[in-house]
Amino acid sequence: FALILLIFLFFNNYYSLSNHMFIGISLPIGLLWFFYQGRIIIFHFRSNPREILYIILYLCTSKIIPWYWFYIFMIESKL
């Protein structure tokens, strides 16, 4: 999902797309990604309920931090 969104953001950056089209395409992609990631987390929490610390570390290191770095290097540099 991230690769599809990255390609779409690339096209949105270099070609002029309307805001409605951008939201119309990125919102379903984002919702699918959120649903998929939520299923992984819920399944892991049900199978290992005592390991909530590992779930938090998993979310921070492999899910949130890459998007944060993408924001810092790609979006923040253009502002």
PDB file of N, CA, C and O in Angstrom:
ATOM      1  N   PHE A   1       0.816  -1.193   0.000  1.00  0.00           N
ATOM      2  CA  PHE A   1       0.000   0.000   0.000  1.00  0.00           C
ATOM      3  C   PHE A   1       0.860   1.257   0.000  1.00  0.00           C
ATOM      4  O   PHE A   1       0.514   2.243  -0.627  1.00  0.00           O
ATOM      5  N   ALA A   2       1.954   1.192   0.724  1.00  0.00           N
ATOM      6  CA  ALA A   2       2.826   2.368   0.801  1.00  0.00           C
ATOM      7  C   ALA A   2       3.454   2.670  -0.556  1.00  0.00           C
ATOM      8  O   ALA A   2       3.618   3.835  -0.909  1.00  0.00           O
ATOM      9  N   LEU A   3       3.798   1.641  -1.312  1.00  0.00           N
ATOM     10  CA  LEU A   3       4.381   1.879  -2.636  1.00  0.00           C
ATOM     11  C   LEU A   3       3.367   2.504  -3.583  1.00  0.00           C
ATOM     12  O   LEU A   3       3.708   3.396  -4.369  1.00  0.00           O
ATOM     13  N   ILE A   4       2.143   2.050  -3.521  1.00  0.00           N
ATOM     14  CA  ILE A   4       1.098   2.636  -4.368  1.00  0.00           C
ATOM     15  C   ILE A   4       0.876   4.091  -4.004  1.00  0.00           C
ATOM     16  O   ILE A   4       0.789   4.963  -4.871  1.00  0.00           O
ATOM     17  N   LEU A   5       0.821   4.369  -2.708  1.00  0.00           N
ATOM     18  CA  LEU A   5       0.636   5.743  -2.266  1.00  0.00           C
ATOM     19  C   LEU A   5       1.843   6.605  -2.620  1.00  0.00           C
ATOM     20  O   LEU A   5       1.690   7.766  -2.999  1.00  0.00           O
ATOM     21  N   LEU A   6       3.038   6.056  -2.524  1.00  0.00           N
ATOM     22  CA  LEU A   6       4.238   6.803  -2.883  1.00  0.00           C
ATOM     23  C   LEU A   6       4.241   7.165  -4.370  1.00  0.00           C
ATOM     24  O   LEU A   6       4.561   8.296  -4.749  1.00  0.00           O
ATOM     25  N   ILE A   7       3.860   6.239  -5.218  1.00  0.00           N
ATOM     26  CA  ILE A   7       3.785   6.518  -6.653  1.00  0.00           C
ATOM     27  C   ILE A   7       2.737   7.587  -6.929  1.00  0.00           C
ATOM     28  O   ILE A   7       2.954   8.511  -7.717  1.00  0.00           O
ATOM     29  N   PHE A   8       1.599   7.474  -6.246  1.00  0.00           N
ATOM     30  CA  PHE A   8       0.552   8.475  -6.441  1.00  0.00           C
ATOM     31  C   PHE A   8       0.993   9.851  -5.949  1.00  0.00           C
ATOM     32  O   PHE A   8       0.720  10.866  -6.592  1.00  0.00           O
ATOM     33  N   LEU A   9       1.706   9.915  -4.823  1.00  0.00           N
ATOM     34  CA  LEU A   9       2.223  11.196  -4.340  1.00  0.00           C
ATOM     35  C   LEU A   9       3.252  11.783  -5.298  1.00  0.00           C
ATOM     36  O   LEU A   9       3.322  12.997  -5.473  1.00  0.00           O
ATOM     37  N   PHE A  10       4.040  10.924  -5.930  1.00  0.00           N
ATOM     38  CA  PHE A  10       4.998  11.385  -6.928  1.00  0.00           C
ATOM     39  C   PHE A  10       4.281  12.050  -8.100  1.00  0.00           C
ATOM     40  O   PHE A  10       4.651  13.139  -8.539  1.00  0.00           O
ATOM     41  N   PHE A  11       3.234  11.393  -8.603  1.00  0.00           N
ATOM     42  CA  PHE A  11       2.487  11.981  -9.714  1.00  0.00           C
ATOM     43  C   PHE A  11       1.775  13.263  -9.285  1.00  0.00           C
ATOM     44  O   PHE A  11       1.679  14.212 -10.060  1.00  0.00           O
ATOM     45  N   ASN A  12       1.271  13.286  -8.063  1.00  0.00           N
ATOM     46  CA  ASN A  12       0.599  14.485  -7.583  1.00  0.00           C
ATOM     47  C   ASN A  12       1.577  15.648  -7.432  1.00  0.00           C
ATOM     48  O   ASN A  12       1.212  16.800  -7.631  1.00  0.00           O
ATOM     49  N   ASN A  13       2.814  15.349  -7.101  1.00  0.00           N
ATOM     50  CA  ASN A  13       3.808  16.400  -6.920  1.00  0.00           C
ATOM     51  C   ASN A  13       4.237  17.011  -8.248  1.00  0.00           C
ATOM     52  O   ASN A  13       4.441  18.224  -8.341  1.00  0.00           O
ATOM     53  N   TYR A  14       4.391  16.208  -9.287  1.00  0.00           N
ATOM     54  CA  TYR A  14       4.906  16.705 -10.552  1.00  0.00           C
ATOM     55  C   TYR A  14       3.842  17.005 -11.604  1.00  0.00           C
ATOM     56  O   TYR A  14       4.130  17.622 -12.614  1.00  0.00           O
ATOM     57  N   TYR A  15       2.616  16.547 -11.393  1.00  0.00           N
ATOM     58  CA  TYR A  15       1.516  16.869 -12.288  1.00  0.00           C
ATOM     59  C   TYR A  15       0.418  17.501 -11.457  1.00  0.00           C
ATOM     60  O   TYR A  15       0.239  17.182 -10.294  1.00  0.00           O
ATOM     61  N   SER A  16      -0.309  18.392 -12.061  1.00  0.00           N
ATOM     62  CA  SER A  16      -1.352  19.077 -11.289  1.00  0.00           C
ATOM     63  C   SER A  16      -2.627  18.230 -11.288  1.00  0.00           C
ATOM     64  O   SER A  16      -3.274  18.054 -12.308  1.00  0.00           O
ATOM     65  N   LEU A  17      -2.944  17.706 -10.125  1.00  0.00           N
ATOM     66  CA  LEU A  17      -4.187  16.970  -9.922  1.00  0.00           C
ATOM     67  C   LEU A  17      -5.070  17.785  -8.996  1.00  0.00           C
ATOM     68  O   LEU A  17      -4.588  18.484  -8.109  1.00  0.00           O
ATOM     69  N   SER A  18      -6.372  17.690  -9.182  1.00  0.00           N
ATOM     70  CA  SER A  18      -7.268  18.427  -8.298  1.00  0.00           C
ATOM     71  C   SER A  18      -7.264  17.801  -6.905  1.00  0.00           C
ATOM     72  O   SER A  18      -6.928  16.631  -6.726  1.00  0.00           O
ATOM     73  N   ASN A  19      -7.628  18.607  -5.921  1.00  0.00           N
ATOM     74  CA  ASN A  19      -7.669  18.118  -4.547  1.00  0.00           C
ATOM     75  C   ASN A  19      -8.703  17.016  -4.375  1.00  0.00           C
ATOM     76  O   ASN A  19      -8.499  16.082  -3.609  1.00  0.00           O
ATOM     77  N   HIS A  20      -9.818  17.112  -5.086  1.00  0.00           N
ATOM     78  CA  HIS A  20     -10.856  16.085  -4.987  1.00  0.00           C
ATOM     79  C   HIS A  20     -10.353  14.742  -5.526  1.00  0.00           C
ATOM     80  O   HIS A  20     -10.641  13.695  -4.958  1.00  0.00           O
ATOM     81  N   MET A  21      -9.606  14.791  -6.597  1.00  0.00           N
ATOM     82  CA  MET A  21      -9.057  13.560  -7.159  1.00  0.00           C
ATOM     83  C   MET A  21      -8.006  12.966  -6.226  1.00  0.00           C
ATOM     84  O   MET A  21      -7.969  11.751  -6.027  1.00  0.00           O
ATOM     85  N   PHE A  22      -7.160  13.807  -5.653  1.00  0.00           N
ATOM     86  CA  PHE A  22      -6.148  13.336  -4.721  1.00  0.00           C
ATOM     87  C   PHE A  22      -6.787  12.672  -3.504  1.00  0.00           C
ATOM     88  O   PHE A  22      -6.394  11.581  -3.096  1.00  0.00           O
ATOM     89  N   ILE A  23      -7.770  13.318  -2.920  1.00  0.00           N
ATOM     90  CA  ILE A  23      -8.453  12.748  -1.756  1.00  0.00           C
ATOM     91  C   ILE A  23      -9.238  11.511  -2.145  1.00  0.00           C
ATOM     92  O   ILE A  23      -9.264  10.521  -1.414  1.00  0.00           O
ATOM     93  N   GLY A  24      -9.867  11.525  -3.299  1.00  0.00           N
ATOM     94  CA  GLY A  24     -10.652  10.380  -3.756  1.00  0.00           C
ATOM     95  C   GLY A  24      -9.831   9.128  -3.987  1.00  0.00           C
ATOM     96  O   GLY A  24     -10.323   8.015  -3.848  1.00  0.00           O
ATOM     97  N   ILE A  25      -8.566   9.281  -4.321  1.00  0.00           N
ATOM     98  CA  ILE A  25      -7.701   8.125  -4.541  1.00  0.00           C
ATOM     99  C   ILE A  25      -6.944   7.752  -3.275  1.00  0.00           C
ATOM    100  O   ILE A  25      -6.823   6.576  -2.930  1.00  0.00           O
ATOM    101  N   SER A  26      -6.431   8.744  -2.553  1.00  0.00           N
ATOM    102  CA  SER A  26      -5.616   8.430  -1.379  1.00  0.00           C
ATOM    103  C   SER A  26      -6.432   7.974  -0.178  1.00  0.00           C
ATOM    104  O   SER A  26      -5.942   7.196   0.638  1.00  0.00           O
ATOM    105  N   LEU A  27      -7.675   8.411  -0.046  1.00  0.00           N
ATOM    106  CA  LEU A  27      -8.495   7.999   1.087  1.00  0.00           C
ATOM    107  C   LEU A  27      -8.800   6.499   1.078  1.00  0.00           C
ATOM    108  O   LEU A  27      -8.589   5.830   2.099  1.00  0.00           O
ATOM    109  N   PRO A  28      -9.261   5.910  -0.024  1.00  0.00           N
ATOM    110  CA  PRO A  28      -9.463   4.453  -0.014  1.00  0.00           C
ATOM    111  C   PRO A  28      -8.175   3.669   0.200  1.00  0.00           C
ATOM    112  O   PRO A  28      -8.176   2.646   0.895  1.00  0.00           O
ATOM    113  N   ILE A  29      -7.081   4.141  -0.372  1.00  0.00           N
ATOM    114  CA  ILE A  29      -5.799   3.462  -0.162  1.00  0.00           C
ATOM    115  C   ILE A  29      -5.413   3.523   1.312  1.00  0.00           C
ATOM    116  O   ILE A  29      -4.985   2.530   1.901  1.00  0.00           O
ATOM    117  N   GLY A  30      -5.570   4.677   1.925  1.00  0.00           N
ATOM    118  CA  GLY A  30      -5.251   4.823   3.343  1.00  0.00           C
ATOM    119  C   GLY A  30      -6.148   3.983   4.233  1.00  0.00           C
ATOM    120  O   GLY A  30      -5.694   3.388   5.212  1.00  0.00           O
ATOM    121  N   LEU A  31      -7.435   3.906   3.903  1.00  0.00           N
ATOM    122  CA  LEU A  31      -8.351   3.091   4.699  1.00  0.00           C
ATOM    123  C   LEU A  31      -8.040   1.601   4.569  1.00  0.00           C
ATOM    124  O   LEU A  31      -8.106   0.869   5.564  1.00  0.00           O
ATOM    125  N   LEU A  32      -7.707   1.163   3.371  1.00  0.00           N
ATOM    126  CA  LEU A  32      -7.301  -0.236   3.203  1.00  0.00           C
ATOM    127  C   LEU A  32      -6.034  -0.550   3.987  1.00  0.00           C
ATOM    128  O   LEU A  32      -5.932  -1.596   4.616  1.00  0.00           O
ATOM    129  N   TRP A  33      -5.076   0.358   3.954  1.00  0.00           N
ATOM    130  CA  TRP A  33      -3.844   0.164   4.697  1.00  0.00           C
ATOM    131  C   TRP A  33      -4.126   0.116   6.194  1.00  0.00           C
ATOM    132  O   TRP A  33      -3.601  -0.739   6.901  1.00  0.00           O
ATOM    133  N   PHE A  34      -4.964   1.018   6.694  1.00  0.00           N
ATOM    134  CA  PHE A  34      -5.301   1.050   8.109  1.00  0.00           C
ATOM    135  C   PHE A  34      -6.007  -0.239   8.538  1.00  0.00           C
ATOM    136  O   PHE A  34      -5.708  -0.801   9.594  1.00  0.00           O
ATOM    137  N   PHE A  35      -6.930  -0.722   7.719  1.00  0.00           N
ATOM    138  CA  PHE A  35      -7.636  -1.967   8.021  1.00  0.00           C
ATOM    139  C   PHE A  35      -6.669  -3.149   8.058  1.00  0.00           C
ATOM    140  O   PHE A  35      -6.710  -3.976   8.970  1.00  0.00           O
ATOM    141  N   TYR A  36      -5.787  -3.229   7.088  1.00  0.00           N
ATOM    142  CA  TYR A  36      -4.826  -4.326   7.026  1.00  0.00           C
ATOM    143  C   TYR A  36      -3.886  -4.312   8.234  1.00  0.00           C
ATOM    144  O   TYR A  36      -3.638  -5.341   8.851  1.00  0.00           O
ATOM    145  N   GLN A  37      -3.371  -3.150   8.581  1.00  0.00           N
ATOM    146  CA  GLN A  37      -2.465  -3.050   9.722  1.00  0.00           C
ATOM    147  C   GLN A  37      -3.198  -3.316  11.031  1.00  0.00           C
ATOM    148  O   GLN A  37      -2.634  -3.910  11.954  1.00  0.00           O
ATOM    149  N   GLY A  38      -4.432  -2.879  11.144  1.00  0.00           N
ATOM    150  CA  GLY A  38      -5.228  -3.153  12.328  1.00  0.00           C
ATOM    151  C   GLY A  38      -5.463  -4.641  12.533  1.00  0.00           C
ATOM    152  O   GLY A  38      -5.433  -5.134  13.669  1.00  0.00           O
ATOM    153  N   ARG A  39      -5.702  -5.363  11.456  1.00  0.00           N
ATOM    154  CA  ARG A  39      -5.878  -6.824  11.555  1.00  0.00           C
ATOM    155  C   ARG A  39      -4.614  -7.491  12.082  1.00  0.00           C
ATOM    156  O   ARG A  39      -4.691  -8.402  12.907  1.00  0.00           O
ATOM    157  N   ILE A  40      -3.452  -7.055  11.628  1.00  0.00           N
ATOM    158  CA  ILE A  40      -2.193  -7.635  12.087  1.00  0.00           C
ATOM    159  C   ILE A  40      -2.011  -7.384  13.586  1.00  0.00           C
ATOM    160  O   ILE A  40      -1.656  -8.294  14.336  1.00  0.00           O
ATOM    161  N   ILE A  41      -2.274  -6.168  14.011  1.00  0.00           N
ATOM    162  CA  ILE A  41      -2.072  -5.823  15.423  1.00  0.00           C
ATOM    163  C   ILE A  41      -3.061  -6.570  16.316  1.00  0.00           C
ATOM    164  O   ILE A  41      -2.679  -7.097  17.371  1.00  0.00           O
ATOM    165  N   ILE A  42      -4.317  -6.631  15.930  1.00  0.00           N
ATOM    166  CA  ILE A  42      -5.318  -7.337  16.738  1.00  0.00           C
ATOM    167  C   ILE A  42      -5.001  -8.827  16.819  1.00  0.00           C
ATOM    168  O   ILE A  42      -5.108  -9.435  17.889  1.00  0.00           O
ATOM    169  N   PHE A  43      -4.603  -9.429  15.719  1.00  0.00           N
ATOM    170  CA  PHE A  43      -4.248 -10.849  15.737  1.00  0.00           C
ATOM    171  C   PHE A  43      -3.068 -11.107  16.670  1.00  0.00           C
ATOM    172  O   PHE A  43      -3.076 -12.061  17.453  1.00  0.00           O
ATOM    173  N   HIS A  44      -2.071 -10.253  16.602  1.00  0.00           N
ATOM    174  CA  HIS A  44      -0.903 -10.430  17.465  1.00  0.00           C
ATOM    175  C   HIS A  44      -1.265 -10.214  18.932  1.00  0.00           C
ATOM    176  O   HIS A  44      -0.789 -10.934  19.807  1.00  0.00           O
ATOM    177  N   PHE A  45      -2.103  -9.234  19.224  1.00  0.00           N
ATOM    178  CA  PHE A  45      -2.487  -8.973  20.602  1.00  0.00           C
ATOM    179  C   PHE A  45      -3.340 -10.099  21.183  1.00  0.00           C
ATOM    180  O   PHE A  45      -3.218 -10.429  22.356  1.00  0.00           O
ATOM    181  N   ARG A  46      -4.186 -10.708  20.364  1.00  0.00           N
ATOM    182  CA  ARG A  46      -4.993 -11.829  20.848  1.00  0.00           C
ATOM    183  C   ARG A  46      -4.143 -13.064  21.120  1.00  0.00           C
ATOM    184  O   ARG A  46      -4.414 -13.816  22.052  1.00  0.00           O
ATOM    185  N   SER A  47      -3.133 -13.284  20.331  1.00  0.00           N
ATOM    186  CA  SER A  47      -2.305 -14.473  20.526  1.00  0.00           C
ATOM    187  C   SER A  47      -1.288 -14.280  21.652  1.00  0.00           C
ATOM    188  O   SER A  47      -0.906 -15.241  22.302  1.00  0.00           O
ATOM    189  N   ASN A  48      -0.850 -13.061  21.902  1.00  0.00           N
ATOM    190  CA  ASN A  48       0.138 -12.764  22.960  1.00  0.00           C
ATOM    191  C   ASN A  48      -0.297 -11.529  23.740  1.00  0.00           C
ATOM    192  O   ASN A  48       0.265 -10.448  23.568  1.00  0.00           O
ATOM    193  N   PRO A  49      -1.271 -11.656  24.650  1.00  0.00           N
ATOM    194  CA  PRO A  49      -1.776 -10.449  25.324  1.00  0.00           C
ATOM    195  C   PRO A  49      -0.793  -9.814  26.295  1.00  0.00           C
ATOM    196  O   PRO A  49      -0.929  -8.646  26.629  1.00  0.00           O
ATOM    197  N   ARG A  50       0.201 -10.537  26.762  1.00  0.00           N
ATOM    198  CA  ARG A  50       1.165  -9.970  27.704  1.00  0.00           C
ATOM    199  C   ARG A  50       2.269  -9.174  27.015  1.00  0.00           C
ATOM    200  O   ARG A  50       3.068  -8.536  27.683  1.00  0.00           O
ATOM    201  N   GLU A  51       2.328  -9.196  25.732  1.00  0.00           N
ATOM    202  CA  GLU A  51       3.419  -8.546  25.007  1.00  0.00           C
ATOM    203  C   GLU A  51       2.994  -7.217  24.385  1.00  0.00           C
ATOM    204  O   GLU A  51       3.350  -6.906  23.262  1.00  0.00           O
ATOM    205  N   ILE A  52       2.273  -6.417  25.127  1.00  0.00           N
ATOM    206  CA  ILE A  52       1.827  -5.129  24.589  1.00  0.00           C
ATOM    207  C   ILE A  52       3.002  -4.179  24.368  1.00  0.00           C
ATOM    208  O   ILE A  52       2.974  -3.342  23.467  1.00  0.00           O
ATOM    209  N   LEU A  53       4.054  -4.296  25.166  1.00  0.00           N
ATOM    210  CA  LEU A  53       5.238  -3.464  24.957  1.00  0.00           C
ATOM    211  C   LEU A  53       5.857  -3.747  23.588  1.00  0.00           C
ATOM    212  O   LEU A  53       6.274  -2.818  22.882  1.00  0.00           O
ATOM    213  N   TYR A  54       5.880  -4.996  23.173  1.00  0.00           N
ATOM    214  CA  TYR A  54       6.425  -5.344  21.865  1.00  0.00           C
ATOM    215  C   TYR A  54       5.560  -4.791  20.733  1.00  0.00           C
ATOM    216  O   TYR A  54       6.078  -4.422  19.677  1.00  0.00           O
ATOM    217  N   ILE A  55       4.264  -4.735  20.953  1.00  0.00           N
ATOM    218  CA  ILE A  55       3.378  -4.155  19.941  1.00  0.00           C
ATOM    219  C   ILE A  55       3.674  -2.665  19.789  1.00  0.00           C
ATOM    220  O   ILE A  55       3.735  -2.139  18.670  1.00  0.00           O
ATOM    221  N   ILE A  56       3.869  -1.977  20.894  1.00  0.00           N
ATOM    222  CA  ILE A  56       4.189  -0.551  20.836  1.00  0.00           C
ATOM    223  C   ILE A  56       5.526  -0.333  20.132  1.00  0.00           C
ATOM    224  O   ILE A  56       5.655   0.557  19.281  1.00  0.00           O
ATOM    225  N   LEU A  57       6.522  -1.137  20.456  1.00  0.00           N
ATOM    226  CA  LEU A  57       7.820  -1.017  19.774  1.00  0.00           C
ATOM    227  C   LEU A  57       7.708  -1.339  18.288  1.00  0.00           C
ATOM    228  O   LEU A  57       8.333  -0.694  17.453  1.00  0.00           O
ATOM    229  N   TYR A  58       6.904  -2.337  17.950  1.00  0.00           N
ATOM    230  CA  TYR A  58       6.679  -2.693  16.543  1.00  0.00           C
ATOM    231  C   TYR A  58       6.056  -1.527  15.791  1.00  0.00           C
ATOM    232  O   TYR A  58       6.483  -1.189  14.680  1.00  0.00           O
ATOM    233  N   LEU A  59       5.063  -0.914  16.381  1.00  0.00           N
ATOM    234  CA  LEU A  59       4.409   0.208  15.719  1.00  0.00           C
ATOM    235  C   LEU A  59       5.354   1.381  15.530  1.00  0.00           C
ATOM    236  O   LEU A  59       5.378   2.010  14.475  1.00  0.00           O
ATOM    237  N   CYS A  60       6.148   1.672  16.542  1.00  0.00           N
ATOM    238  CA  CYS A  60       7.034   2.832  16.463  1.00  0.00           C
ATOM    239  C   CYS A  60       8.183   2.608  15.478  1.00  0.00           C
ATOM    240  O   CYS A  60       8.531   3.500  14.720  1.00  0.00           O
ATOM    241  N   THR A  61       8.767   1.432  15.485  1.00  0.00           N
ATOM    242  CA  THR A  61       9.962   1.231  14.670  1.00  0.00           C
ATOM    243  C   THR A  61       9.655   0.913  13.218  1.00  0.00           C
ATOM    244  O   THR A  61      10.365   1.388  12.331  1.00  0.00           O
ATOM    245  N   SER A  62       8.652   0.136  12.958  1.00  0.00           N
ATOM    246  CA  SER A  62       8.468  -0.291  11.571  1.00  0.00           C
ATOM    247  C   SER A  62       7.270   0.326  10.872  1.00  0.00           C
ATOM    248  O   SER A  62       7.158   0.208   9.657  1.00  0.00           O
ATOM    249  N   LYS A  63       6.400   1.001  11.592  1.00  0.00           N
ATOM    250  CA  LYS A  63       5.217   1.566  10.944  1.00  0.00           C
ATOM    251  C   LYS A  63       5.201   3.090  10.955  1.00  0.00           C
ATOM    252  O   LYS A  63       4.885   3.705   9.956  1.00  0.00           O
ATOM    253  N   ILE A  64       5.540   3.709  12.060  1.00  0.00           N
ATOM    254  CA  ILE A  64       5.403   5.147  12.173  1.00  0.00           C
ATOM    255  C   ILE A  64       6.676   5.884  11.766  1.00  0.00           C
ATOM    256  O   ILE A  64       6.613   6.878  11.043  1.00  0.00           O
ATOM    257  N   ILE A  65       7.820   5.414  12.192  1.00  0.00           N
ATOM    258  CA  ILE A  65       9.075   6.130  11.952  1.00  0.00           C
ATOM    259  C   ILE A  65       9.388   6.299  10.456  1.00  0.00           C
ATOM    260  O   ILE A  65       9.805   7.396  10.053  1.00  0.00           O
ATOM    261  N   PRO A  66       9.203   5.301   9.590  1.00  0.00           N
ATOM    262  CA  PRO A  66       9.486   5.547   8.158  1.00  0.00           C
ATOM    263  C   PRO A  66       8.622   6.653   7.565  1.00  0.00           C
ATOM    264  O   PRO A  66       9.112   7.455   6.762  1.00  0.00           O
ATOM    265  N   TRP A  67       7.365   6.738   7.962  1.00  0.00           N
ATOM    266  CA  TRP A  67       6.512   7.816   7.464  1.00  0.00           C
ATOM    267  C   TRP A  67       6.947   9.157   8.029  1.00  0.00           C
ATOM    268  O   TRP A  67       6.855  10.181   7.351  1.00  0.00           O
ATOM    269  N   TYR A  68       7.436   9.184   9.248  1.00  0.00           N
ATOM    270  CA  TYR A  68       7.936  10.417   9.835  1.00  0.00           C
ATOM    271  C   TYR A  68       9.169  10.911   9.071  1.00  0.00           C
ATOM    272  O   TYR A  68       9.278  12.091   8.755  1.00  0.00           O
ATOM    273  N   TRP A  69      10.081  10.008   8.759  1.00  0.00           N
ATOM    274  CA  TRP A  69      11.274  10.395   7.995  1.00  0.00           C
ATOM    275  C   TRP A  69      10.897  10.842   6.586  1.00  0.00           C
ATOM    276  O   TRP A  69      11.485  11.759   6.029  1.00  0.00           O
ATOM    277  N   PHE A  70       9.904  10.172   5.986  1.00  0.00           N
ATOM    278  CA  PHE A  70       9.425  10.588   4.670  1.00  0.00           C
ATOM    279  C   PHE A  70       8.881  12.016   4.740  1.00  0.00           C
ATOM    280  O   PHE A  70       9.156  12.844   3.873  1.00  0.00           O
ATOM    281  N   TYR A  71       8.130  12.311   5.793  1.00  0.00           N
ATOM    282  CA  TYR A  71       7.591  13.661   5.967  1.00  0.00           C
ATOM    283  C   TYR A  71       8.720  14.675   6.123  1.00  0.00           C
ATOM    284  O   TYR A  71       8.697  15.733   5.501  1.00  0.00           O
ATOM    285  N   ILE A  72       9.708  14.360   6.933  1.00  0.00           N
ATOM    286  CA  ILE A  72      10.801  15.297   7.186  1.00  0.00           C
ATOM    287  C   ILE A  72      11.584  15.578   5.910  1.00  0.00           C
ATOM    288  O   ILE A  72      11.865  16.729   5.572  1.00  0.00           O
ATOM    289  N   PHE A  73      11.946  14.527   5.169  1.00  0.00           N
ATOM    290  CA  PHE A  73      12.809  14.717   4.003  1.00  0.00           C
ATOM    291  C   PHE A  73      12.069  15.200   2.759  1.00  0.00           C
ATOM    292  O   PHE A  73      12.619  15.975   1.984  1.00  0.00           O
ATOM    293  N   MET A  74      10.841  14.771   2.551  1.00  0.00           N
ATOM    294  CA  MET A  74      10.148  15.108   1.310  1.00  0.00           C
ATOM    295  C   MET A  74       9.215  16.307   1.445  1.00  0.00           C
ATOM    296  O   MET A  74       9.215  17.176   0.592  1.00  0.00           O
ATOM    297  N   ILE A  75       8.437  16.347   2.481  1.00  0.00           N
ATOM    298  CA  ILE A  75       7.409  17.370   2.580  1.00  0.00           C
ATOM    299  C   ILE A  75       7.920  18.600   3.318  1.00  0.00           C
ATOM    300  O   ILE A  75       7.710  19.729   2.877  1.00  0.00           O
ATOM    301  N   GLU A  76       8.574  18.397   4.438  1.00  0.00           N
ATOM    302  CA  GLU A  76       9.051  19.529   5.238  1.00  0.00           C
ATOM    303  C   GLU A  76      10.103  20.347   4.480  1.00  0.00           C
ATOM    304  O   GLU A  76      10.180  21.547   4.664  1.00  0.00           O
ATOM    305  N   SER A  77      10.879  19.710   3.641  1.00  0.00           N
ATOM    306  CA  SER A  77      11.909  20.451   2.901  1.00  0.00           C
ATOM    307  C   SER A  77      11.308  21.399   1.866  1.00  0.00           C
ATOM    308  O   SER A  77      11.940  22.364   1.473  1.00  0.00           O
ATOM    309  N   LYS A  78      10.063  21.142   1.425  1.00  0.00           N
ATOM    310  CA  LYS A  78       9.433  21.991   0.426  1.00  0.00           C
ATOM    311  C   LYS A  78       8.659  23.148   1.047  1.00  0.00           C
ATOM    312  O   LYS A  78       8.224  24.038   0.347  1.00  0.00           O
ATOM    313  N   LEU A  79       8.441  23.107   2.340  1.00  0.00           N
ATOM    314  CA  LEU A  79       7.660  24.176   2.986  1.00  0.00           C
ATOM    315  C   LEU A  79       8.464  25.410   3.230  1.00  0.00           C
ATOM    316  O   LEU A  79       9.487  25.681   3.256  1.00  0.00           O
TER     317      LEU A  79
END
